[in-house]
Amino acid sequence: MVRIALGQLNTTVGDLDGNAQRIAEAAARATEAGADVIVLPELAITGYPPEDLVLRRAFVDDTIETVDALARATADGCDVIVGFADRSAAGVHNAAALLHGGAVTARYAKCKLPNYGVFDERRTFIAGPGGVTVDVAGTDIGLSICEDAWEPGPPFDRYVGTPIVANLNGSPFHRGKVEERADVLRARAAETGAWIVYVNAVGGQDELVFDGGSLVVAPDGSIACRALRFEEDLLVVQIDDQGFDAEERPPWAGEPEEVYRALVLGTRDYVRKNGFQEVVLGLSGGVDSAFVAAIAVDALGADAVHALAMPSMYSSPGSITDAEDVAGRLGIRLETVAITDVFRAYEAQLADLKAVEGLAAENLQARIRGNDLMALSNRFGWLVLATGNKSEYAVGYSTLYGDMAGGFAPIKDVPKTLLYELCAWRNTVGTTTPIPDAVLTKPPSAELRPDQQDTDSLPPYEELDPIIAAYVEDDLGIDEIVAASIGERGTVTRVAALIDRAEYKRRQAAPGVKITPKAFGRDRRLPITNRYSGR
């Protein structure tokens, strides 16, 4: 019999001492609960992903020293299986250690290093030679780390007949990821005949959100228990010849709740882990800014959220009253600063150059607003939240140094059509509906010229978003998208050109929470200078 604690923790990249302290506290709780061992996430000591920090010799040295100190600090408690950055004669490894009796008694180096999507581990790590089995309370436990489980073979081919395999993870969230993980773990259980103890990280790290959702998969492929999602958890399970026992947890939520919780967690951790206490955003009366305001309040509390309405000569009276309504519902303070006089001053200054005309005049309004928000950020230390969505960022329907200005963009990876679904769900939670019907039902508009609507420049979002998903997330070409009846050729060709042309803008955009299988940024790397458009 062995009692295992799944230590689902929210660590911070680079905070070696702080992470070790959190691990020691979790180990103490696990010991008190009668656990023989606590299993922590991948690279829990360093935080995940440490990226090029592990190319610094001093960082790896400090990490190894931290693991040794943690072993001494947990000597009187249960065993600890923890992820860290290790070094051997071959190089630096994404590794796991068994801490027992005050020392590191076993080491394992990850065999399979992912190098796709957001992962770039072959840049920083060397793969390990194969499986390692450790003895915990008289029971053999095989060690593995994240990607090791995603394909058959090493190290799992060495664990056939091993009763339990621990799998340490830093597996980021995206829509549909839960089902993918379950399928993978069932396959490894079938391959080995083992109980798979899957422990995942939780928390936000730059663009990534780790949703937790640690679980145990039985040898027959059934899910025996699940930890919480989007929050820390310590789940103690007992595995023996007679069966399995674990604490109960509530069922996992599906969409759209899981997406909303990812956005809230990602925003909270980006703000807090980077040392900010308060945020500011432009509240226009539109659905994007209203939704971002709701996320910010849920993440940080109303007292930490500041809003600025910046009407121009083209702003409708309804937009101003809608912004006031949203602020009132959320309990945040709203200040109003009109930008018309500043715009007229620019217009007069550049009159001889005829620079403030057409699209340039529209973009100038957005840049004035961006300057106002950044002034408040500089003066009061508030982080600016940009409010653009994935549909807009995809086709460049956003202004560089204007509405794209900011330190973090919470809905950068949220398509407009999904945004409305999330708003509808959020309005069902609690006693107050934060997003008024007037905001949800009015036609989207940037209000940068008279009677402007988004559909003046773009296809309806119901047509646009599937094309973006096919071109960006699925990497389909124009012919393939048309053949799949996703869009009409002229529209698809135009949208693809807009997406390609806007790459230079996205390179300069603030980071934002990844919630789709392929987000802009580190998930999708295309050249700015690029003449390929298909044949």
Short mmCIF file of C-alpha atoms in Angstrom, two decimals:
data_model
loop_
_atom_site.label_atom_id
_atom_site.label_comp_id
_atom_site.label_asym_id
_atom_site.label_seq_id
_atom_site.Cartn_x
_atom_site.Cartn_y
_atom_site.Cartn_z
CA MET A 1 0.00 0.00 0.00
CA VAL A 2 1.19 3.53 -0.75
CA ARG A 3 -0.40 6.89 -0.03
CA ILE A 4 0.46 9.55 -2.61
CA ALA A 5 -0.23 13.28 -2.40
CA LEU A 6 -0.68 15.12 -5.68
CA GLY A 7 0.81 18.54 -4.93
CA GLN A 8 -0.77 20.86 -7.49
CA LEU A 9 1.05 24.14 -6.87
CA ASN A 10 1.25 27.63 -8.40
CA THR A 11 4.95 28.42 -8.59
CA THR A 12 6.73 31.41 -10.11
CA VAL A 13 9.52 31.24 -12.67
CA GLY A 14 12.84 32.15 -11.10
CA ASP A 15 11.60 32.33 -7.51
CA LEU A 16 13.73 29.42 -6.32
CA ASP A 17 13.47 30.12 -2.60
CA GLY A 18 9.78 31.01 -2.75
CA ASN A 19 8.95 27.90 -4.77
CA ALA A 20 10.94 25.68 -2.41
CA GLN A 21 9.11 27.17 0.56
CA ARG A 22 5.73 26.43 -1.04
CA ILE A 23 6.85 22.88 -1.76
CA ALA A 24 8.06 22.36 1.81
CA GLU A 25 4.74 23.61 3.17
CA ALA A 26 2.82 21.29 0.84
CA ALA A 27 5.06 18.38 1.88
CA ALA A 28 4.32 19.12 5.53
CA ARG A 29 0.57 19.04 4.84
CA ALA A 30 0.99 15.80 2.91
CA THR A 31 2.90 14.26 5.80
CA GLU A 32 0.18 15.32 8.22
CA ALA A 33 -2.36 13.62 5.92
CA GLY A 34 -0.43 10.38 6.13
CA ALA A 35 1.12 10.45 2.67
CA ASP A 36 4.23 8.38 1.96
CA VAL A 37 5.23 10.68 -0.89
CA ILE A 38 4.18 13.95 -2.47
CA VAL A 39 4.52 14.38 -6.23
CA LEU A 40 5.02 17.96 -7.51
CA PRO A 41 4.76 19.42 -11.03
CA GLU A 42 7.39 19.59 -13.73
CA LEU A 43 10.20 22.07 -12.94
CA ALA A 44 8.39 23.08 -9.76
CA ILE A 45 11.64 24.42 -8.26
CA THR A 46 12.38 26.76 -11.17
CA GLY A 47 8.81 27.45 -12.26
CA TYR A 48 7.71 26.48 -15.75
CA PRO A 49 8.86 27.28 -18.36
CA PRO A 50 12.23 28.77 -17.29
CA GLU A 51 13.25 29.17 -20.94
CA ASP A 52 16.75 30.63 -21.41
CA LEU A 53 17.33 31.03 -17.68
CA VAL A 54 18.64 27.47 -17.76
CA LEU A 55 21.36 28.54 -20.20
CA ARG A 56 22.90 30.47 -17.30
CA ARG A 57 25.25 28.23 -15.35
CA ALA A 58 24.62 30.13 -12.12
CA PHE A 59 20.87 29.57 -12.40
CA VAL A 60 21.25 25.81 -12.71
CA ASP A 61 23.81 25.76 -9.87
CA ASP A 62 21.40 27.68 -7.65
CA THR A 63 18.56 25.34 -8.62
CA ILE A 64 20.54 22.25 -7.65
CA GLU A 65 21.54 23.86 -4.35
CA THR A 66 17.87 24.67 -3.71
CA VAL A 67 16.89 21.03 -4.26
CA ASP A 68 19.57 19.88 -1.81
CA ALA A 69 18.34 22.41 0.76
CA LEU A 70 14.74 21.28 0.21
CA ALA A 71 15.79 17.67 0.83
CA ARG A 72 17.25 18.68 4.18
CA ALA A 73 14.18 20.78 5.05
CA THR A 74 11.79 17.87 4.37
CA ALA A 75 13.97 15.15 5.95
CA ASP A 76 11.51 14.35 8.74
CA GLY A 77 8.45 14.14 6.50
CA CYS A 78 7.21 12.12 3.58
CA ASP A 79 9.29 11.52 0.48
CA VAL A 80 9.20 14.23 -2.20
CA ILE A 81 9.27 13.77 -5.98
CA VAL A 82 9.94 17.19 -7.46
CA GLY A 83 10.79 18.67 -10.85
CA PHE A 84 13.92 20.80 -11.28
CA ALA A 85 16.72 21.71 -13.70
CA ASP A 86 19.60 19.24 -13.24
CA ARG A 87 23.04 18.90 -14.80
CA SER A 88 25.08 15.87 -15.83
CA ALA A 89 28.15 15.36 -17.98
CA ALA A 90 25.81 15.39 -20.99
CA GLY A 91 24.33 18.81 -20.22
CA VAL A 92 21.30 20.37 -18.52
CA HIS A 93 18.20 18.25 -18.00
CA ASN A 94 14.53 18.79 -17.31
CA ALA A 95 14.59 16.43 -14.35
CA ALA A 96 12.84 14.93 -11.35
CA ALA A 97 14.40 14.03 -8.02
CA LEU A 98 13.36 11.76 -5.18
CA LEU A 99 14.08 13.41 -1.83
CA HIS A 100 14.31 10.90 1.02
CA GLY A 101 15.80 11.15 4.49
CA GLY A 102 17.36 14.56 3.88
CA ALA A 103 19.09 13.76 0.59
CA VAL A 104 18.52 13.39 -3.13
CA THR A 105 18.43 9.61 -3.53
CA ALA A 106 17.39 9.31 -7.18
CA ARG A 107 17.39 11.43 -10.32
CA TYR A 108 15.49 11.11 -13.58
CA ALA A 109 15.98 13.14 -16.78
CA LYS A 110 13.08 13.71 -19.20
CA CYS A 111 13.38 11.52 -22.29
CA LYS A 112 11.16 13.33 -24.79
CA LEU A 113 11.71 17.06 -25.26
CA PRO A 114 8.84 18.87 -27.00
CA ASN A 115 9.77 21.36 -29.67
CA TYR A 116 6.47 22.54 -31.16
CA GLY A 117 3.83 25.13 -30.39
CA VAL A 118 4.78 26.98 -27.22
CA PHE A 119 7.47 24.42 -26.35
CA ASP A 120 11.15 24.89 -27.19
CA GLU A 121 12.87 22.45 -24.85
CA ARG A 122 15.50 21.16 -27.27
CA ARG A 123 16.96 24.66 -27.17
CA THR A 124 17.66 24.42 -23.45
CA PHE A 125 17.72 20.76 -22.34
CA ILE A 126 19.39 17.46 -23.17
CA ALA A 127 17.22 14.33 -23.22
CA GLY A 128 17.78 11.66 -20.59
CA PRO A 129 18.78 8.05 -21.23
CA GLY A 130 15.62 6.27 -20.05
CA GLY A 131 13.40 5.23 -17.19
CA VAL A 132 14.12 5.33 -13.45
CA THR A 133 12.14 3.41 -10.84
CA VAL A 134 12.19 4.39 -7.17
CA ASP A 135 11.01 2.57 -4.06
CA VAL A 136 8.45 4.43 -1.91
CA ALA A 137 7.10 2.59 1.14
CA GLY A 138 7.92 -0.74 -0.49
CA THR A 139 6.16 0.12 -3.79
CA ASP A 140 7.95 0.73 -7.10
CA ILE A 141 7.11 4.02 -8.79
CA GLY A 142 8.34 4.85 -12.27
CA LEU A 143 9.29 8.46 -12.98
CA SER A 144 8.28 10.41 -16.10
CA ILE A 145 7.82 14.03 -17.08
CA CYS A 146 5.03 15.50 -19.23
CA GLU A 147 5.95 14.88 -22.90
CA ASP A 148 7.31 11.45 -21.99
CA ALA A 149 3.69 10.30 -21.80
CA TRP A 150 2.49 11.69 -25.12
CA GLU A 151 3.92 8.93 -27.28
CA PRO A 152 4.61 5.23 -26.61
CA GLY A 153 8.15 4.08 -25.94
CA PRO A 154 10.76 5.43 -23.52
CA PRO A 155 10.48 5.65 -20.62
CA PHE A 156 7.10 3.89 -20.42
CA ASP A 157 8.36 0.79 -22.25
CA ARG A 158 10.54 0.18 -19.19
CA TYR A 159 7.60 0.46 -16.80
CA VAL A 160 5.59 -2.53 -18.03
CA GLY A 161 4.64 -4.34 -14.83
CA THR A 162 5.54 -1.36 -12.62
CA PRO A 163 2.53 -0.75 -10.36
CA ILE A 164 2.60 3.06 -10.43
CA VAL A 165 4.05 5.67 -12.79
CA ALA A 166 4.28 9.31 -11.68
CA ASN A 167 4.02 11.87 -14.47
CA LEU A 168 5.12 15.43 -13.56
CA ASN A 169 3.61 18.11 -15.77
CA GLY A 170 3.70 21.70 -16.84
CA SER A 171 0.83 21.29 -19.30
CA PRO A 172 -0.71 24.61 -20.38
CA PHE A 173 -4.41 25.05 -20.96
CA HIS A 174 -6.18 25.45 -24.22
CA ARG A 175 -9.69 24.54 -25.33
CA GLY A 176 -10.02 20.78 -25.64
CA LYS A 177 -6.80 20.01 -23.76
CA VAL A 178 -8.52 18.04 -20.98
CA GLU A 179 -9.78 15.41 -23.42
CA GLU A 180 -6.38 15.17 -25.12
CA ARG A 181 -4.64 14.51 -21.79
CA ALA A 182 -7.13 11.83 -20.77
CA ASP A 183 -6.65 9.96 -24.05
CA VAL A 184 -2.86 10.06 -23.68
CA LEU A 185 -2.91 8.79 -20.11
CA ARG A 186 -5.31 5.97 -20.97
CA ALA A 187 -2.90 4.86 -23.69
CA ARG A 188 0.05 4.82 -21.25
CA ALA A 189 -2.00 2.90 -18.68
CA ALA A 190 -2.80 0.31 -21.35
CA GLU A 191 0.86 0.16 -22.39
CA THR A 192 2.17 -0.46 -18.88
CA GLY A 193 -0.71 -1.86 -16.85
CA ALA A 194 0.16 0.79 -14.25
CA TRP A 195 -1.68 3.40 -12.26
CA ILE A 196 -0.73 6.77 -13.79
CA VAL A 197 -0.41 9.58 -11.25
CA TYR A 198 -0.57 12.77 -13.32
CA VAL A 199 0.34 15.99 -11.46
CA ASN A 200 0.00 19.29 -13.29
CA ALA A 201 1.04 22.83 -12.46
CA VAL A 202 -1.52 25.57 -11.92
CA GLY A 203 -1.24 29.33 -12.47
CA GLY A 204 -0.32 31.92 -15.06
CA GLN A 205 3.12 32.44 -16.62
CA ASP A 206 3.26 35.18 -19.25
CA GLU A 207 0.92 34.00 -22.05
CA LEU A 208 0.44 30.51 -20.61
CA VAL A 209 -2.12 29.34 -18.08
CA PHE A 210 -1.71 26.02 -16.31
CA ASP A 211 -5.09 24.72 -15.27
CA GLY A 212 -4.11 22.00 -12.80
CA GLY A 213 -6.58 19.20 -13.22
CA SER A 214 -4.20 16.62 -11.78
CA LEU A 215 -5.65 13.12 -11.87
CA VAL A 216 -5.06 9.41 -11.40
CA VAL A 217 -5.80 6.96 -14.22
CA ALA A 218 -6.38 3.31 -13.33
CA PRO A 219 -4.74 0.44 -15.25
CA ASP A 220 -8.04 -0.15 -17.06
CA GLY A 221 -8.00 3.45 -18.37
CA SER A 222 -10.73 4.81 -16.12
CA ILE A 223 -10.17 8.10 -14.33
CA ALA A 224 -10.05 7.24 -10.63
CA CYS A 225 -9.99 10.80 -9.26
CA ARG A 226 -9.49 14.41 -10.24
CA ALA A 227 -7.97 17.40 -8.47
CA LEU A 228 -9.39 20.90 -8.76
CA ARG A 229 -8.80 23.08 -11.81
CA PHE A 230 -7.50 26.65 -11.90
CA GLU A 231 -6.51 26.60 -8.22
CA GLU A 232 -3.99 24.92 -5.98
CA ASP A 233 -4.91 21.55 -4.52
CA LEU A 234 -3.43 18.76 -2.42
CA LEU A 235 -5.15 15.51 -3.32
CA VAL A 236 -4.19 12.42 -1.28
CA VAL A 237 -4.83 9.00 -2.81
CA GLN A 238 -4.22 5.46 -1.61
CA ILE A 239 -3.30 2.68 -4.01
CA ASP A 240 -2.99 -0.95 -2.95
CA ASP A 241 -3.74 -4.47 -4.11
CA GLN A 242 -7.32 -4.18 -2.90
CA GLY A 243 -8.09 -1.05 -4.89
CA PHE A 244 -8.05 2.70 -4.68
CA ASP A 245 -9.25 5.42 -2.33
CA ALA A 246 -9.21 9.20 -2.70
CA GLU A 247 -10.80 12.36 -1.43
CA GLU A 248 -13.82 13.67 -3.34
CA ARG A 249 -13.61 16.77 -5.51
CA PRO A 250 -16.41 18.58 -7.36
CA PRO A 251 -16.89 17.80 -11.08
CA TRP A 252 -14.86 19.77 -13.56
CA ALA A 253 -16.56 22.59 -15.42
CA GLY A 254 -16.59 22.67 -19.19
CA GLU A 255 -16.87 25.56 -21.61
CA PRO A 256 -17.43 28.42 -21.38
CA GLU A 257 -16.63 28.46 -17.65
CA GLU A 258 -13.20 26.86 -18.04
CA VAL A 259 -12.17 29.49 -20.60
CA TYR A 260 -13.35 32.30 -18.37
CA ARG A 261 -11.50 30.90 -15.37
CA ALA A 262 -8.34 30.61 -17.48
CA LEU A 263 -8.62 34.28 -18.44
CA VAL A 264 -9.11 35.34 -14.84
CA LEU A 265 -6.22 33.23 -13.52
CA GLY A 266 -3.88 34.31 -16.31
CA THR A 267 -4.67 37.98 -15.72
CA ARG A 268 -4.37 37.74 -11.93
CA ASP A 269 -1.01 35.99 -12.01
CA TYR A 270 0.50 38.21 -14.70
CA VAL A 271 -0.44 41.32 -12.74
CA ARG A 272 0.55 40.06 -9.29
CA LYS A 273 3.66 38.08 -10.22
CA ASN A 274 5.05 41.11 -12.02
CA GLY A 275 4.63 43.30 -8.97
CA PHE A 276 1.58 45.36 -9.94
CA GLN A 277 -1.26 46.02 -7.52
CA GLU A 278 -3.73 47.91 -9.74
CA VAL A 279 -4.73 48.12 -13.39
CA VAL A 280 -6.32 50.66 -15.70
CA LEU A 281 -8.23 50.26 -18.96
CA GLY A 282 -10.18 52.33 -21.42
CA LEU A 283 -13.90 51.71 -21.00
CA SER A 284 -15.60 52.61 -24.27
CA GLY A 285 -19.10 51.23 -23.79
CA GLY A 286 -18.28 48.38 -26.16
CA VAL A 287 -18.37 44.68 -25.41
CA ASP A 288 -14.60 44.10 -25.46
CA SER A 289 -13.71 46.65 -22.82
CA ALA A 290 -16.74 45.71 -20.70
CA PHE A 291 -15.66 42.07 -20.71
CA VAL A 292 -12.04 42.90 -19.87
CA ALA A 293 -13.28 45.05 -16.99
CA ALA A 294 -15.26 42.08 -15.67
CA ILE A 295 -12.21 39.82 -15.91
CA ALA A 296 -10.09 42.40 -14.09
CA VAL A 297 -12.58 42.77 -11.26
CA ASP A 298 -12.91 39.01 -10.85
CA ALA A 299 -9.12 38.64 -10.92
CA LEU A 300 -8.07 41.54 -8.71
CA GLY A 301 -11.10 43.02 -6.97
CA ALA A 302 -13.01 46.19 -7.85
CA ASP A 303 -10.75 48.44 -5.77
CA ALA A 304 -7.76 47.51 -7.94
CA VAL A 305 -9.43 48.37 -11.26
CA HIS A 306 -9.53 51.89 -12.73
CA ALA A 307 -11.43 52.82 -15.88
CA LEU A 308 -11.15 55.79 -18.18
CA ALA A 309 -13.82 56.87 -20.68
CA MET A 310 -12.32 58.95 -23.48
CA PRO A 311 -15.13 60.16 -25.76
CA SER A 312 -14.43 61.96 -29.01
CA MET A 313 -16.66 63.91 -31.37
CA TYR A 314 -17.72 60.58 -32.89
CA SER A 315 -18.70 58.85 -29.65
CA SER A 316 -22.40 58.16 -29.35
CA PRO A 317 -24.26 59.22 -26.19
CA GLY A 318 -25.12 55.58 -25.69
CA SER A 319 -21.48 54.57 -25.49
CA ILE A 320 -20.88 57.00 -22.64
CA THR A 321 -23.93 55.89 -20.69
CA ASP A 322 -23.10 52.22 -21.37
CA ALA A 323 -19.59 52.72 -19.97
CA GLU A 324 -21.08 54.34 -16.88
CA ASP A 325 -23.52 51.44 -16.54
CA VAL A 326 -20.76 48.82 -16.75
CA ALA A 327 -18.63 50.67 -14.20
CA GLY A 328 -21.57 50.92 -11.84
CA ARG A 329 -22.41 47.24 -12.13
CA LEU A 330 -18.81 46.23 -11.47
CA GLY A 331 -18.28 48.76 -8.70
CA ILE A 332 -15.24 50.39 -10.30
CA ARG A 333 -14.44 54.08 -10.49
CA LEU A 334 -14.81 55.65 -13.93
CA GLU A 335 -13.20 58.93 -14.94
CA THR A 336 -14.16 60.72 -18.15
CA VAL A 337 -11.60 62.64 -20.20
CA ALA A 338 -12.73 63.92 -23.58
CA ILE A 339 -10.10 63.76 -26.35
CA THR A 340 -11.69 66.12 -28.89
CA ASP A 341 -9.61 69.17 -27.96
CA VAL A 342 -6.38 67.20 -28.09
CA PHE A 343 -7.35 65.77 -31.48
CA ARG A 344 -8.09 69.26 -32.81
CA ALA A 345 -4.70 70.44 -31.57
CA TYR A 346 -2.98 67.64 -33.49
CA GLU A 347 -5.12 68.47 -36.52
CA ALA A 348 -4.02 72.11 -36.39
CA GLN A 349 -0.38 71.23 -35.77
CA LEU A 350 -0.22 68.91 -38.78
CA ALA A 351 -2.56 70.88 -41.05
CA ASP A 352 0.16 72.01 -43.46
CA LEU A 353 1.28 68.42 -43.88
CA LYS A 354 -2.30 67.21 -44.39
CA ALA A 355 -1.45 64.29 -42.06
CA VAL A 356 -4.72 64.11 -40.12
CA GLU A 357 -7.07 62.77 -42.75
CA GLY A 358 -8.86 59.49 -43.44
CA LEU A 359 -7.52 56.44 -41.65
CA ALA A 360 -4.70 58.47 -40.09
CA ALA A 361 -7.31 60.64 -38.36
CA GLU A 362 -9.05 57.54 -37.02
CA ASN A 363 -5.84 56.03 -35.72
CA LEU A 364 -4.79 59.31 -34.14
CA GLN A 365 -7.84 59.18 -31.88
CA ALA A 366 -6.88 55.70 -30.70
CA ARG A 367 -3.29 56.83 -30.07
CA ILE A 368 -4.43 59.80 -28.00
CA ARG A 369 -6.38 57.37 -25.85
CA GLY A 370 -3.35 55.10 -25.59
CA ASN A 371 -1.24 58.04 -24.43
CA ASP A 372 -3.78 58.98 -21.76
CA LEU A 373 -3.80 55.45 -20.36
CA MET A 374 -0.02 55.22 -20.39
CA ALA A 375 0.22 58.56 -18.60
CA LEU A 376 -1.88 57.17 -15.76
CA SER A 377 0.25 54.03 -15.75
CA ASN A 378 3.46 56.04 -15.49
CA ARG A 379 2.10 58.33 -12.80
CA PHE A 380 0.35 55.83 -10.54
CA GLY A 381 2.02 52.51 -11.36
CA TRP A 382 -1.13 50.93 -12.79
CA LEU A 383 -0.73 48.26 -15.45
CA VAL A 384 -2.62 49.11 -18.63
CA LEU A 385 -4.90 46.35 -19.90
CA ALA A 386 -5.37 46.35 -23.67
CA THR A 387 -8.87 45.29 -24.70
CA GLY A 388 -8.45 43.93 -28.26
CA ASN A 389 -9.69 40.43 -29.18
CA LYS A 390 -8.21 37.74 -31.44
CA SER A 391 -10.45 38.57 -34.40
CA GLU A 392 -9.22 42.17 -34.43
CA TYR A 393 -5.57 41.29 -33.83
CA ALA A 394 -5.72 38.68 -36.59
CA VAL A 395 -6.74 41.07 -39.36
CA GLY A 396 -5.03 44.18 -38.02
CA TYR A 397 -8.28 45.90 -37.06
CA SER A 398 -6.45 47.61 -34.23
CA THR A 399 -4.16 50.60 -33.87
CA LEU A 400 -0.50 50.18 -33.07
CA TYR A 401 0.38 52.42 -30.09
CA GLY A 402 -3.35 53.10 -29.71
CA ASP A 403 -5.86 50.51 -28.54
CA MET A 404 -3.02 47.96 -28.70
CA ALA A 405 -1.05 49.91 -26.10
CA GLY A 406 -0.75 48.21 -22.75
CA GLY A 407 1.15 45.79 -20.57
CA PHE A 408 -1.24 42.85 -20.87
CA ALA A 409 -4.07 41.91 -23.24
CA PRO A 410 -6.43 39.48 -21.45
CA ILE A 411 -8.62 38.63 -24.46
CA LYS A 412 -5.91 38.68 -27.13
CA ASP A 413 -6.63 35.02 -27.95
CA VAL A 414 -10.44 35.19 -27.66
CA PRO A 415 -12.33 35.33 -30.99
CA LYS A 416 -15.19 37.81 -31.08
CA THR A 417 -17.88 35.15 -31.43
CA LEU A 418 -16.55 33.28 -28.39
CA LEU A 419 -16.41 36.57 -26.51
CA TYR A 420 -20.18 36.92 -26.72
CA GLU A 421 -20.61 33.37 -25.38
CA LEU A 422 -18.33 34.19 -22.46
CA CYS A 423 -20.23 37.39 -21.72
CA ALA A 424 -23.51 35.49 -21.67
CA TRP A 425 -22.07 32.93 -19.25
CA ARG A 426 -20.55 35.56 -16.97
CA ASN A 427 -23.91 37.31 -16.75
CA THR A 428 -25.39 34.14 -15.20
CA VAL A 429 -22.89 34.12 -12.31
CA GLY A 430 -23.66 35.93 -9.09
CA THR A 431 -26.40 38.40 -8.31
CA THR A 432 -25.33 41.15 -10.74
CA THR A 433 -25.08 40.96 -14.52
CA PRO A 434 -21.90 42.95 -15.26
CA ILE A 435 -22.47 43.38 -19.00
CA PRO A 436 -25.72 45.15 -19.92
CA ASP A 437 -27.94 44.00 -22.77
CA ALA A 438 -27.37 47.34 -24.48
CA VAL A 439 -23.65 46.52 -24.75
CA LEU A 440 -24.28 43.01 -26.02
CA THR A 441 -26.87 43.89 -28.65
CA LYS A 442 -25.49 47.00 -30.33
CA PRO A 443 -23.45 46.56 -33.54
CA PRO A 444 -19.69 46.57 -32.85
CA SER A 445 -18.06 49.88 -33.76
CA ALA A 446 -14.74 51.61 -33.17
CA GLU A 447 -16.59 54.98 -33.35
CA LEU A 448 -13.69 56.72 -35.07
CA ARG A 449 -15.81 58.25 -37.84
CA PRO A 450 -19.52 59.04 -38.28
CA ASP A 451 -21.87 56.01 -38.20
CA GLN A 452 -18.96 53.57 -38.31
CA GLN A 453 -19.52 49.82 -37.83
CA ASP A 454 -16.99 46.97 -37.86
CA THR A 455 -18.78 45.40 -40.83
CA ASP A 456 -17.80 48.43 -42.93
CA SER A 457 -14.25 47.02 -42.93
CA LEU A 458 -14.67 43.34 -42.10
CA PRO A 459 -16.97 40.43 -42.86
CA PRO A 460 -19.45 39.67 -40.06
CA TYR A 461 -17.64 37.97 -37.21
CA GLU A 462 -19.71 34.82 -37.72
CA GLU A 463 -18.00 34.53 -41.14
CA LEU A 464 -14.63 35.95 -40.14
CA ASP A 465 -13.83 33.81 -37.09
CA PRO A 466 -14.05 30.39 -38.81
CA ILE A 467 -11.72 31.62 -41.55
CA ILE A 468 -9.24 32.91 -38.96
CA ALA A 469 -9.38 29.59 -37.10
CA ALA A 470 -8.76 27.62 -40.29
CA TYR A 471 -5.90 29.84 -41.50
CA VAL A 472 -4.20 30.50 -38.16
CA GLU A 473 -4.95 27.52 -35.92
CA ASP A 474 -5.24 24.77 -38.55
CA ASP A 475 -2.66 26.19 -41.01
CA LEU A 476 -4.97 25.57 -43.96
CA GLY A 477 -4.33 27.29 -47.27
CA ILE A 478 -6.87 29.34 -49.20
CA ASP A 479 -7.85 26.44 -51.50
CA GLU A 480 -8.32 24.11 -48.54
CA ILE A 481 -10.48 26.62 -46.68
CA VAL A 482 -12.69 27.17 -49.72
CA ALA A 483 -12.90 23.41 -50.38
CA ALA A 484 -14.05 22.89 -46.79
CA SER A 485 -16.88 25.41 -47.38
CA ILE A 486 -15.61 27.61 -44.56
CA GLY A 487 -15.73 30.75 -46.66
CA GLU A 488 -16.19 32.14 -50.16
CA ARG A 489 -12.94 32.48 -52.13
CA GLY A 490 -12.92 36.25 -52.39
CA THR A 491 -13.55 36.65 -48.66
CA VAL A 492 -11.01 34.00 -47.69
CA THR A 493 -8.32 35.52 -49.94
CA ARG A 494 -8.93 38.97 -48.48
CA VAL A 495 -8.90 37.76 -44.88
CA ALA A 496 -5.72 35.75 -45.39
CA ALA A 497 -4.00 38.82 -46.85
CA LEU A 498 -5.10 40.93 -43.88
CA ILE A 499 -3.75 38.34 -41.44
CA ASP A 500 -0.39 38.16 -43.18
CA ARG A 501 -0.10 41.94 -43.44
CA ALA A 502 -0.80 42.46 -39.73
CA GLU A 503 2.10 40.30 -38.51
CA TYR A 504 4.24 43.38 -37.79
CA LYS A 505 1.55 44.75 -35.50
CA ARG A 506 1.20 41.53 -33.55
CA ARG A 507 4.96 41.39 -32.95
CA GLN A 508 4.58 44.63 -31.00
CA ALA A 509 1.45 43.65 -29.09
CA ALA A 510 1.24 43.03 -25.36
CA PRO A 511 1.21 39.41 -24.17
CA GLY A 512 -2.17 37.86 -23.48
CA VAL A 513 -3.73 34.66 -22.20
CA LYS A 514 -3.53 31.65 -24.53
CA ILE A 515 -6.85 29.79 -24.66
CA THR A 516 -6.91 28.36 -28.22
CA PRO A 517 -4.73 25.55 -29.61
CA LYS A 518 -2.65 28.15 -31.50
CA ALA A 519 -2.35 31.67 -30.18
CA PHE A 520 -0.50 34.57 -31.75
CA GLY A 521 2.98 35.07 -30.33
CA ARG A 522 5.25 32.22 -29.26
CA ASP A 523 2.70 29.69 -30.51
CA ARG A 524 2.82 30.90 -34.13
CA ARG A 525 6.06 32.16 -35.65
CA LEU A 526 5.81 33.62 -39.11
CA PRO A 527 8.14 36.11 -40.81
CA ILE A 528 7.10 39.74 -41.04
CA THR A 529 8.88 40.13 -44.36
CA ASN A 530 7.02 37.48 -46.34
CA ARG A 531 5.83 37.40 -49.95
CA TYR A 532 4.31 33.92 -49.90
CA SER A 533 0.54 33.95 -50.23
CA GLY A 534 -0.06 30.52 -51.75
CA ARG A 535 -0.53 29.46 -55.34
#
